[in-house]
């Protein structure tokens, strides 16, 4: 049977039946703060993150849930990435599937605290599935208001752990259009592998509409590698956007050691460019699946040298522009 530790009731710890993978979810924001396979941590969590309940500081790291807005684009007077990531969620139970996977549910319903930020009735269900080598999360967003349609953003703000940011690369973004939030430009990515060895903050519109499913889904797989012997393969459903972010030492954070930007890259799935419009009584969802895949030994050298070459080229381009 999976083990649930209850010594700190705000932390729910789930263990796969094989005992080879585990997960910790904080009731603060329904934030997944740890995902381990063979005791290797796959998510970054700041050692100075504020994990105390009942304050408006979200947890820096793990998988915070951005809802109901991204970057103040819908409501100027609401916290930047909404309030779901710091409100207190409830744990609604867990079950083991026949394969030994663990399915757990967490909920946030509109309440006195959420109404301070937004006068809207809603309910969120976070469904988390822990497999032996994968993690799947789904956020079901229900409009429980009887009259008002609600327009929202929703995003899994995944802080993925990386061993070496300068050899970290993402595949699956070739020929995809993106908005560069730093330069405020709209561009098309032509890279086979996107290096994270620089300050990056982009919103890629990567997904296609599947007429049969009536949902947005990722067309080809997207991977994250850091030159080591494993990579993460991402898939998503109901998400139009992928946000890629690393501050690369250009921004300081009160709740993160100065050099910790070297330890993560955010690869975030959800809807942040356009609102999800949800009619009264209706619901919509976003889902993502991350699978750990072991690689043969040689990609370390290929990935690392590709990333270095790509960075050298970018620096050359930037120097040229400066001299012009
Ligand atoms: O998702 C990318 C982003 O919006 C960046 O622009 C950056 O500011 C980051 O999230 C962190 O935001 P936070 O509010 O958690 O400090």
mmCIF file of C-alpha atoms and ligand atoms in Angstrom:
data_model
loop_
_atom_site.group_PDB
_atom_site.id
_atom_site.type_symbol
_atom_site.label_atom_id
_atom_site.label_comp_id
_atom_site.label_asym_id
_atom_site.label_seq_id
_atom_site.Cartn_x
_atom_site.Cartn_y
_atom_site.Cartn_z
ATOM 1 C CA UNK A 1 0.000 0.000 0.000
ATOM 2 C CA UNK A 2 1.177 3.552 -0.669
ATOM 3 C CA UNK A 3 2.457 5.368 2.370
ATOM 4 C CA UNK A 4 0.919 8.645 3.422
ATOM 5 C CA UNK A 5 2.872 10.578 6.004
ATOM 6 C CA UNK A 6 0.697 12.736 8.178
ATOM 7 C CA UNK A 7 3.186 14.308 10.617
ATOM 8 C CA UNK A 8 2.869 17.624 8.711
ATOM 9 C CA UNK A 9 -0.801 17.621 7.619
ATOM 10 C CA UNK A 10 -0.130 20.311 5.003
ATOM 11 C CA UNK A 11 2.212 17.953 3.086
ATOM 12 C CA UNK A 12 0.751 14.878 1.377
ATOM 13 C CA UNK A 13 3.335 12.288 0.501
ATOM 14 C CA UNK A 14 2.430 9.596 -2.048
ATOM 15 C CA UNK A 15 4.521 6.545 -2.889
ATOM 16 C CA UNK A 16 4.106 4.326 -5.970
ATOM 17 C CA UNK A 17 3.335 0.654 -5.285
ATOM 18 C CA UNK A 18 6.801 -0.250 -6.636
ATOM 19 C CA UNK A 19 8.275 2.146 -4.014
ATOM 20 C CA UNK A 20 10.527 3.474 -6.810
ATOM 21 C CA UNK A 21 8.762 6.810 -7.339
ATOM 22 C CA UNK A 22 7.176 9.297 -4.957
ATOM 23 C CA UNK A 23 5.495 12.650 -4.834
ATOM 24 C CA UNK A 24 4.878 15.370 -2.269
ATOM 25 C CA UNK A 25 2.004 17.816 -2.617
ATOM 26 C CA UNK A 26 1.635 20.861 -0.403
ATOM 27 C CA UNK A 27 -1.869 21.992 0.413
ATOM 28 C CA UNK A 28 -0.479 25.492 -0.103
ATOM 29 C CA UNK A 29 -1.585 26.057 -3.677
ATOM 30 C CA UNK A 30 -1.963 22.320 -4.373
ATOM 31 C CA UNK A 31 1.701 22.689 -5.321
ATOM 32 C CA UNK A 32 3.581 19.490 -6.130
ATOM 33 C CA UNK A 33 6.889 20.179 -4.377
ATOM 34 C CA UNK A 34 8.754 16.956 -5.103
ATOM 35 C CA UNK A 35 8.698 14.187 -7.703
ATOM 36 C CA UNK A 36 11.318 11.501 -7.281
ATOM 37 C CA UNK A 37 12.215 8.431 -9.312
ATOM 38 C CA UNK A 38 14.842 6.098 -7.827
ATOM 39 C CA UNK A 39 15.399 8.864 -5.289
ATOM 40 C CA UNK A 40 16.402 11.384 -8.019
ATOM 41 C CA UNK A 41 14.555 14.676 -7.632
ATOM 42 C CA UNK A 42 13.043 15.896 -10.906
ATOM 43 C CA UNK A 43 11.527 19.185 -9.722
ATOM 44 C CA UNK A 44 13.363 22.225 -8.379
ATOM 45 C CA UNK A 45 12.207 23.618 -5.023
ATOM 46 C CA UNK A 46 13.885 26.690 -3.540
ATOM 47 C CA UNK A 47 15.363 25.919 -0.098
ATOM 48 C CA UNK A 48 14.005 29.301 1.054
ATOM 49 C CA UNK A 49 10.509 28.842 -0.421
ATOM 50 C CA UNK A 50 7.672 29.962 1.826
ATOM 51 C CA UNK A 51 5.649 26.787 2.428
ATOM 52 C CA UNK A 52 3.650 28.128 5.411
ATOM 53 C CA UNK A 53 -0.104 28.187 4.906
ATOM 54 C CA UNK A 54 -2.289 31.298 5.113
ATOM 55 C CA UNK A 55 -0.170 33.969 3.483
ATOM 56 C CA UNK A 56 -0.063 35.316 -0.060
ATOM 57 C CA UNK A 57 3.471 34.183 -0.968
ATOM 58 C CA UNK A 58 3.410 31.261 -3.383
ATOM 59 C CA UNK A 59 5.897 28.391 -3.144
ATOM 60 C CA UNK A 60 8.975 29.076 -5.303
ATOM 61 C CA UNK A 61 9.479 25.838 -7.153
ATOM 62 C CA UNK A 62 7.708 22.553 -7.762
ATOM 63 C CA UNK A 63 4.521 22.842 -9.822
ATOM 64 C CA UNK A 64 2.603 25.977 -8.810
ATOM 65 C CA UNK A 65 -0.827 26.377 -10.406
ATOM 66 C CA UNK A 66 -1.405 29.671 -12.165
ATOM 67 C CA UNK A 67 -5.124 30.556 -11.988
ATOM 68 C CA UNK A 68 -7.219 32.570 -12.839
ATOM 69 C CA UNK A 69 -4.763 34.852 -14.615
ATOM 70 C CA UNK A 70 -1.231 34.938 -16.006
ATOM 71 C CA UNK A 71 0.979 38.020 -15.629
ATOM 72 C CA UNK A 72 -1.756 40.509 -14.680
ATOM 73 C CA UNK A 73 -3.145 40.386 -18.217
ATOM 74 C CA UNK A 74 -6.781 39.934 -17.130
ATOM 75 C CA UNK A 75 -7.022 41.802 -13.804
ATOM 76 C CA UNK A 76 -4.555 44.554 -12.919
ATOM 77 C CA UNK A 77 -5.482 44.487 -9.224
ATOM 78 C CA UNK A 78 -5.260 40.698 -8.730
ATOM 79 C CA UNK A 79 -1.949 39.007 -7.732
ATOM 80 C CA UNK A 80 0.236 38.536 -10.834
ATOM 81 C CA UNK A 81 -0.257 34.801 -11.420
ATOM 82 C CA UNK A 82 -3.627 34.655 -9.639
ATOM 83 C CA UNK A 83 -4.266 33.321 -6.160
ATOM 84 C CA UNK A 84 -4.724 29.543 -6.540
ATOM 85 C CA UNK A 85 -0.979 29.021 -6.016
ATOM 86 C CA UNK A 86 -1.062 30.317 -2.432
ATOM 87 C CA UNK A 87 -4.609 29.497 -1.242
ATOM 88 C CA UNK A 88 -5.127 26.436 0.955
ATOM 89 C CA UNK A 89 -6.415 23.415 -0.971
ATOM 90 C CA UNK A 90 -7.987 20.298 0.487
ATOM 91 C CA UNK A 91 -6.896 16.699 -0.047
ATOM 92 C CA UNK A 92 -9.846 14.645 -1.309
ATOM 93 C CA UNK A 93 -8.223 11.186 -1.136
ATOM 94 C CA UNK A 94 -6.143 8.772 -3.151
ATOM 95 C CA UNK A 95 -6.480 5.359 -4.798
ATOM 96 C CA UNK A 96 -4.174 2.744 -6.214
ATOM 97 C CA UNK A 97 -4.859 1.521 -9.768
ATOM 98 C CA UNK A 98 -4.400 -2.107 -10.869
ATOM 99 C CA UNK A 99 -0.955 -1.181 -12.245
ATOM 100 C CA UNK A 100 0.079 0.205 -8.871
ATOM 101 C CA UNK A 101 -0.141 3.858 -10.002
ATOM 102 C CA UNK A 102 -1.421 6.321 -7.418
ATOM 103 C CA UNK A 103 -4.253 8.727 -8.232
ATOM 104 C CA UNK A 104 -4.861 11.566 -5.814
ATOM 105 C CA UNK A 105 -7.324 14.450 -5.830
ATOM 106 C CA UNK A 106 -6.981 17.970 -4.414
ATOM 107 C CA UNK A 107 -9.621 20.704 -4.448
ATOM 108 C CA UNK A 108 -10.013 24.420 -4.160
ATOM 109 C CA UNK A 109 -13.488 25.937 -4.057
ATOM 110 C CA UNK A 110 -14.212 29.646 -4.086
ATOM 111 C CA UNK A 111 -14.337 30.856 -0.500
ATOM 112 C CA UNK A 112 -13.959 33.988 1.615
ATOM 113 C CA UNK A 113 -10.256 34.254 0.757
ATOM 114 C CA UNK A 114 -10.659 33.819 -3.017
ATOM 115 C CA UNK A 115 -13.573 36.305 -3.003
ATOM 116 C CA UNK A 116 -11.172 38.964 -1.666
ATOM 117 C CA UNK A 117 -9.408 38.745 -5.031
ATOM 118 C CA UNK A 118 -12.220 37.752 -7.401
ATOM 119 C CA UNK A 119 -15.983 37.836 -7.040
ATOM 120 C CA UNK A 120 -16.647 34.551 -8.819
ATOM 121 C CA UNK A 121 -17.854 31.090 -7.802
ATOM 122 C CA UNK A 122 -15.676 28.288 -9.113
ATOM 123 C CA UNK A 123 -14.206 24.985 -8.173
ATOM 124 C CA UNK A 124 -10.817 23.490 -9.100
ATOM 125 C CA UNK A 125 -9.956 19.806 -8.975
ATOM 126 C CA UNK A 126 -6.338 18.816 -9.317
ATOM 127 C CA UNK A 127 -6.000 15.189 -10.334
ATOM 128 C CA UNK A 128 -2.505 13.826 -9.878
ATOM 129 C CA UNK A 129 -1.386 10.425 -11.180
ATOM 130 C CA UNK A 130 1.959 9.051 -10.104
ATOM 131 C CA UNK A 131 3.263 6.241 -12.296
ATOM 132 C CA UNK A 132 6.494 4.326 -11.944
ATOM 133 C CA UNK A 133 8.209 6.598 -14.510
ATOM 134 C CA UNK A 134 5.661 9.333 -15.129
ATOM 135 C CA UNK A 135 3.650 12.086 -13.527
ATOM 136 C CA UNK A 136 0.341 13.280 -14.912
ATOM 137 C CA UNK A 137 -1.600 16.277 -13.680
ATOM 138 C CA UNK A 138 -5.032 17.499 -14.756
ATOM 139 C CA UNK A 139 -6.745 20.641 -13.594
ATOM 140 C CA UNK A 140 -10.521 20.601 -13.946
ATOM 141 C CA UNK A 141 -11.952 24.097 -13.791
ATOM 142 C CA UNK A 142 -15.643 24.377 -13.094
ATOM 143 C CA UNK A 143 -17.726 27.515 -13.235
ATOM 144 C CA UNK A 144 -20.132 27.073 -10.299
ATOM 145 C CA UNK A 145 -21.717 30.485 -10.761
ATOM 146 C CA UNK A 146 -25.337 30.305 -11.929
ATOM 147 C CA UNK A 147 -25.192 33.276 -14.264
ATOM 148 C CA UNK A 148 -21.749 34.604 -15.098
ATOM 149 C CA UNK A 149 -19.451 33.127 -17.765
ATOM 150 C CA UNK A 150 -15.894 33.171 -16.507
ATOM 151 C CA UNK A 151 -12.793 33.946 -18.569
ATOM 152 C CA UNK A 152 -9.602 32.499 -17.097
ATOM 153 C CA UNK A 153 -5.997 31.542 -17.696
ATOM 154 C CA UNK A 154 -4.672 28.283 -16.252
ATOM 155 C CA UNK A 155 -1.119 26.948 -16.312
ATOM 156 C CA UNK A 156 1.131 24.365 -14.686
ATOM 157 C CA UNK A 157 4.235 26.441 -13.859
ATOM 158 C CA UNK A 158 6.636 23.453 -13.788
ATOM 159 C CA UNK A 159 10.073 24.137 -12.277
ATOM 160 C CA UNK A 160 12.094 21.305 -13.848
ATOM 161 C CA UNK A 161 15.354 20.421 -12.140
ATOM 162 C CA UNK A 162 18.460 20.653 -14.306
ATOM 163 C CA UNK A 163 22.018 19.574 -13.497
ATOM 164 C CA UNK A 164 23.670 21.998 -15.913
ATOM 165 C CA UNK A 165 21.696 24.941 -17.261
ATOM 166 C CA UNK A 166 24.328 25.633 -19.954
ATOM 167 C CA UNK A 167 23.814 22.242 -21.557
ATOM 168 C CA UNK A 168 20.045 22.199 -21.039
ATOM 169 C CA UNK A 169 18.064 21.999 -24.268
ATOM 170 C CA UNK A 170 14.431 21.613 -25.262
ATOM 171 C CA UNK A 171 13.344 19.841 -28.436
ATOM 172 C CA UNK A 172 10.004 19.940 -30.225
ATOM 173 C CA UNK A 173 9.765 23.712 -30.764
ATOM 174 C CA UNK A 174 11.088 23.913 -34.319
ATOM 175 C CA UNK A 175 9.009 26.157 -36.634
ATOM 176 C CA UNK A 176 6.754 27.150 -33.741
ATOM 177 C CA UNK A 177 5.724 30.783 -33.294
ATOM 178 C CA UNK A 178 6.367 32.430 -29.960
ATOM 179 C CA UNK A 179 5.949 35.709 -28.169
ATOM 180 C CA UNK A 180 9.210 36.828 -26.599
ATOM 181 C CA UNK A 181 8.119 38.427 -23.319
ATOM 182 C CA UNK A 182 11.555 40.091 -22.906
ATOM 183 C CA UNK A 183 11.748 41.847 -26.303
ATOM 184 C CA UNK A 184 7.959 42.032 -26.807
ATOM 185 C CA UNK A 185 8.353 40.562 -30.287
ATOM 186 C CA UNK A 186 6.616 37.742 -32.138
ATOM 187 C CA UNK A 187 9.019 35.263 -33.722
ATOM 188 C CA UNK A 188 9.350 31.791 -35.196
ATOM 189 C CA UNK A 189 11.800 29.351 -33.652
ATOM 190 C CA UNK A 190 13.983 27.588 -36.213
ATOM 191 C CA UNK A 191 16.118 25.616 -33.745
ATOM 192 C CA UNK A 192 16.028 21.844 -33.534
ATOM 193 C CA UNK A 193 17.118 22.171 -29.898
ATOM 194 C CA UNK A 194 16.437 25.381 -27.951
ATOM 195 C CA UNK A 195 19.298 26.115 -25.517
ATOM 196 C CA UNK A 196 18.415 27.594 -22.109
ATOM 197 C CA UNK A 197 21.868 29.114 -21.602
ATOM 198 C CA UNK A 198 20.546 32.705 -21.493
ATOM 199 C CA UNK A 199 17.725 34.784 -19.995
ATOM 200 C CA UNK A 200 14.630 33.375 -21.653
ATOM 201 C CA UNK A 201 10.915 34.113 -21.222
ATOM 202 C CA UNK A 202 8.787 32.963 -24.152
ATOM 203 C CA UNK A 203 5.252 31.843 -24.831
ATOM 204 C CA UNK A 204 5.131 29.270 -27.623
ATOM 205 C CA UNK A 205 1.847 28.533 -29.442
ATOM 206 C CA UNK A 206 2.648 24.936 -30.051
ATOM 207 C CA UNK A 207 -0.571 23.038 -30.017
ATOM 208 C CA UNK A 208 -3.008 22.005 -32.721
ATOM 209 C CA UNK A 209 -6.766 21.650 -32.497
ATOM 210 C CA UNK A 210 -7.888 18.047 -32.715
ATOM 211 C CA UNK A 211 -11.341 17.979 -34.358
ATOM 212 C CA UNK A 212 -12.090 14.499 -33.015
ATOM 213 C CA UNK A 213 -11.058 15.198 -29.445
ATOM 214 C CA UNK A 214 -12.424 18.767 -29.643
ATOM 215 C CA UNK A 215 -9.342 19.800 -27.670
ATOM 216 C CA UNK A 216 -5.919 21.336 -28.216
ATOM 217 C CA UNK A 217 -3.172 18.742 -28.045
ATOM 218 C CA UNK A 218 0.578 18.678 -28.633
ATOM 219 C CA UNK A 219 1.383 17.585 -32.162
ATOM 220 C CA UNK A 220 4.826 16.110 -31.646
ATOM 221 C CA UNK A 221 6.629 15.254 -28.475
ATOM 222 C CA UNK A 222 8.662 17.806 -26.615
ATOM 223 C CA UNK A 223 11.710 16.828 -24.565
ATOM 224 C CA UNK A 224 13.965 18.398 -21.965
ATOM 225 C CA UNK A 225 17.545 17.186 -21.564
ATOM 226 C CA UNK A 226 20.555 18.545 -19.699
ATOM 227 C CA UNK A 227 23.282 16.374 -21.212
ATOM 228 C CA UNK A 228 22.765 13.614 -18.645
ATOM 229 C CA UNK A 229 21.592 10.078 -19.304
ATOM 230 C CA UNK A 230 17.872 10.803 -19.019
ATOM 231 C CA UNK A 231 15.353 13.208 -20.505
ATOM 232 C CA UNK A 232 11.808 14.253 -19.737
ATOM 233 C CA UNK A 233 9.214 13.779 -22.457
ATOM 234 C CA UNK A 234 6.205 16.102 -22.236
ATOM 235 C CA UNK A 235 2.688 15.742 -23.608
ATOM 236 C CA UNK A 236 -0.331 17.883 -22.953
ATOM 237 C CA UNK A 237 -4.040 18.130 -23.657
ATOM 238 C CA UNK A 238 -6.319 21.149 -23.567
ATOM 239 C CA UNK A 239 -3.305 23.487 -23.524
ATOM 240 C CA UNK A 240 -2.499 25.936 -26.327
ATOM 241 C CA UNK A 241 0.628 27.474 -24.856
ATOM 242 C CA UNK A 242 4.021 26.433 -23.548
ATOM 243 C CA UNK A 243 5.955 28.997 -21.509
ATOM 244 C CA UNK A 244 9.728 28.583 -21.283
ATOM 245 C CA UNK A 245 11.458 30.638 -18.580
ATOM 246 C CA UNK A 246 14.833 30.932 -16.921
ATOM 247 C CA UNK A 247 16.001 34.217 -15.329
ATOM 248 C CA UNK A 248 19.716 33.366 -15.911
ATOM 249 C CA UNK A 249 20.850 35.566 -13.036
ATOM 250 C CA UNK A 250 19.197 38.703 -14.472
ATOM 251 C CA UNK A 251 16.415 38.886 -11.873
ATOM 252 C CA UNK A 252 16.718 38.485 -8.097
ATOM 253 C CA UNK A 253 14.130 36.706 -5.980
ATOM 254 C CA UNK A 254 13.627 37.119 -2.216
ATOM 255 C CA UNK A 255 12.648 33.475 -1.878
ATOM 256 C CA UNK A 256 15.466 31.854 -3.868
ATOM 257 C CA UNK A 257 19.269 31.724 -3.360
ATOM 258 C CA UNK A 258 21.082 34.020 -5.811
ATOM 259 C CA UNK A 259 22.625 31.290 -7.979
ATOM 260 C CA UNK A 260 19.722 28.840 -8.017
ATOM 261 C CA UNK A 261 18.616 29.894 -11.510
ATOM 262 C CA UNK A 262 21.310 27.416 -12.583
ATOM 263 C CA UNK A 263 19.265 24.557 -11.170
ATOM 264 C CA UNK A 264 15.985 24.779 -13.090
ATOM 265 C CA UNK A 265 14.139 25.683 -16.219
ATOM 266 C CA UNK A 266 10.411 26.316 -16.195
ATOM 267 C CA UNK A 267 8.524 24.434 -18.925
ATOM 268 C CA UNK A 268 4.898 25.393 -18.393
ATOM 269 C CA UNK A 269 1.750 24.064 -20.056
ATOM 270 C CA UNK A 270 -1.621 25.788 -20.126
ATOM 271 C CA UNK A 271 -3.610 28.645 -21.649
ATOM 272 C CA UNK A 272 -2.264 32.145 -21.089
ATOM 273 C CA UNK A 273 -2.581 34.054 -24.373
ATOM 274 C CA UNK A 274 -6.317 33.662 -24.731
ATOM 275 C CA UNK A 275 -8.936 33.175 -22.035
ATOM 276 C CA UNK A 276 -10.716 29.885 -21.469
ATOM 277 C CA UNK A 277 -14.341 30.992 -21.483
ATOM 278 C CA UNK A 278 -16.405 28.730 -19.254
ATOM 279 C CA UNK A 279 -20.191 29.067 -19.163
ATOM 280 C CA UNK A 280 -22.170 28.754 -15.880
ATOM 281 C CA UNK A 281 -22.283 25.118 -14.722
ATOM 282 C CA UNK A 282 -19.689 24.083 -17.337
ATOM 283 C CA UNK A 283 -16.136 22.900 -16.867
ATOM 284 C CA UNK A 284 -12.908 22.702 -18.904
ATOM 285 C CA UNK A 285 -9.565 21.133 -18.145
ATOM 286 C CA UNK A 286 -5.851 21.224 -18.880
ATOM 287 C CA UNK A 287 -3.625 18.132 -18.561
ATOM 288 C CA UNK A 288 0.040 17.346 -18.867
ATOM 289 C CA UNK A 289 2.114 14.194 -18.692
ATOM 290 C CA UNK A 290 5.854 14.041 -18.019
ATOM 291 C CA UNK A 291 7.703 10.801 -18.588
ATOM 292 C CA UNK A 292 11.276 10.111 -17.545
ATOM 293 C CA UNK A 293 13.138 8.347 -20.328
ATOM 294 C CA UNK A 294 16.592 6.843 -19.943
ATOM 295 C CA UNK A 295 18.996 7.525 -22.824
ATOM 296 C CA UNK A 296 22.035 5.795 -24.213
ATOM 297 C CA UNK A 297 25.228 7.421 -22.937
ATOM 298 C CA UNK A 298 26.276 9.423 -25.998
ATOM 299 C CA UNK A 299 23.648 12.254 -26.069
ATOM 300 C CA UNK A 300 25.485 14.014 -23.186
ATOM 301 C CA UNK A 301 28.299 15.110 -25.539
ATOM 302 C CA UNK A 302 25.927 15.886 -28.439
ATOM 303 C CA UNK A 303 23.520 17.942 -26.350
ATOM 304 C CA UNK A 304 26.260 19.792 -24.496
ATOM 305 C CA UNK A 305 28.233 20.682 -27.607
ATOM 306 C CA UNK A 306 25.070 21.686 -29.516
ATOM 307 C CA UNK A 307 24.019 23.982 -26.685
ATOM 308 C CA UNK A 308 27.497 25.509 -26.462
ATOM 309 C CA UNK A 309 27.632 26.111 -30.219
ATOM 310 C CA UNK A 310 24.156 27.637 -30.199
ATOM 311 C CA UNK A 311 25.093 29.970 -27.332
ATOM 312 C CA UNK A 312 28.381 30.947 -29.030
ATOM 313 C CA UNK A 313 26.414 31.794 -32.205
ATOM 314 C CA UNK A 314 23.879 33.852 -30.247
ATOM 315 C CA UNK A 315 26.663 35.771 -28.506
ATOM 316 C CA UNK A 316 28.388 36.414 -31.863
ATOM 317 C CA UNK A 317 25.102 37.721 -33.302
ATOM 318 C CA UNK A 318 24.559 39.974 -30.261
ATOM 319 C CA UNK A 319 28.156 41.362 -30.556
ATOM 320 C CA UNK A 320 27.645 42.047 -34.260
ATOM 321 C CA UNK A 321 24.423 43.931 -33.533
ATOM 322 C CA UNK A 322 26.155 45.992 -30.825
ATOM 323 C CA UNK A 323 28.953 46.967 -33.209
ATOM 324 C CA UNK A 324 26.571 47.980 -36.021
HETATM 325 O O1 LIG B 1 5.977 31.967 -16.384
HETATM 326 C C1 LIG B 1 7.015 32.854 -16.634
HETATM 327 C C2 LIG B 1 6.908 34.001 -15.659
HETATM 328 O O2 LIG B 1 5.695 34.666 -15.839
HETATM 329 C C3 LIG B 1 8.110 34.924 -15.858
HETATM 330 O O3 LIG B 1 7.796 36.089 -16.588
HETATM 331 C C4 LIG B 1 8.625 35.167 -14.465
HETATM 332 O O4 LIG B 1 8.309 36.353 -13.929
HETATM 333 C C5 LIG B 1 8.117 33.945 -13.725
HETATM 334 O O5 LIG B 1 6.932 33.532 -14.325
HETATM 335 C C6 LIG B 1 8.030 33.957 -12.216
HETATM 336 O O6 LIG B 1 6.975 34.687 -11.729
HETATM 337 P P1 LIG B 1 6.735 34.783 -10.155
HETATM 338 O O7 LIG B 1 5.492 35.598 -9.998
HETATM 339 O O8 LIG B 1 6.558 33.382 -9.649
HETATM 340 O O9 LIG B 1 7.970 35.431 -9.582
#
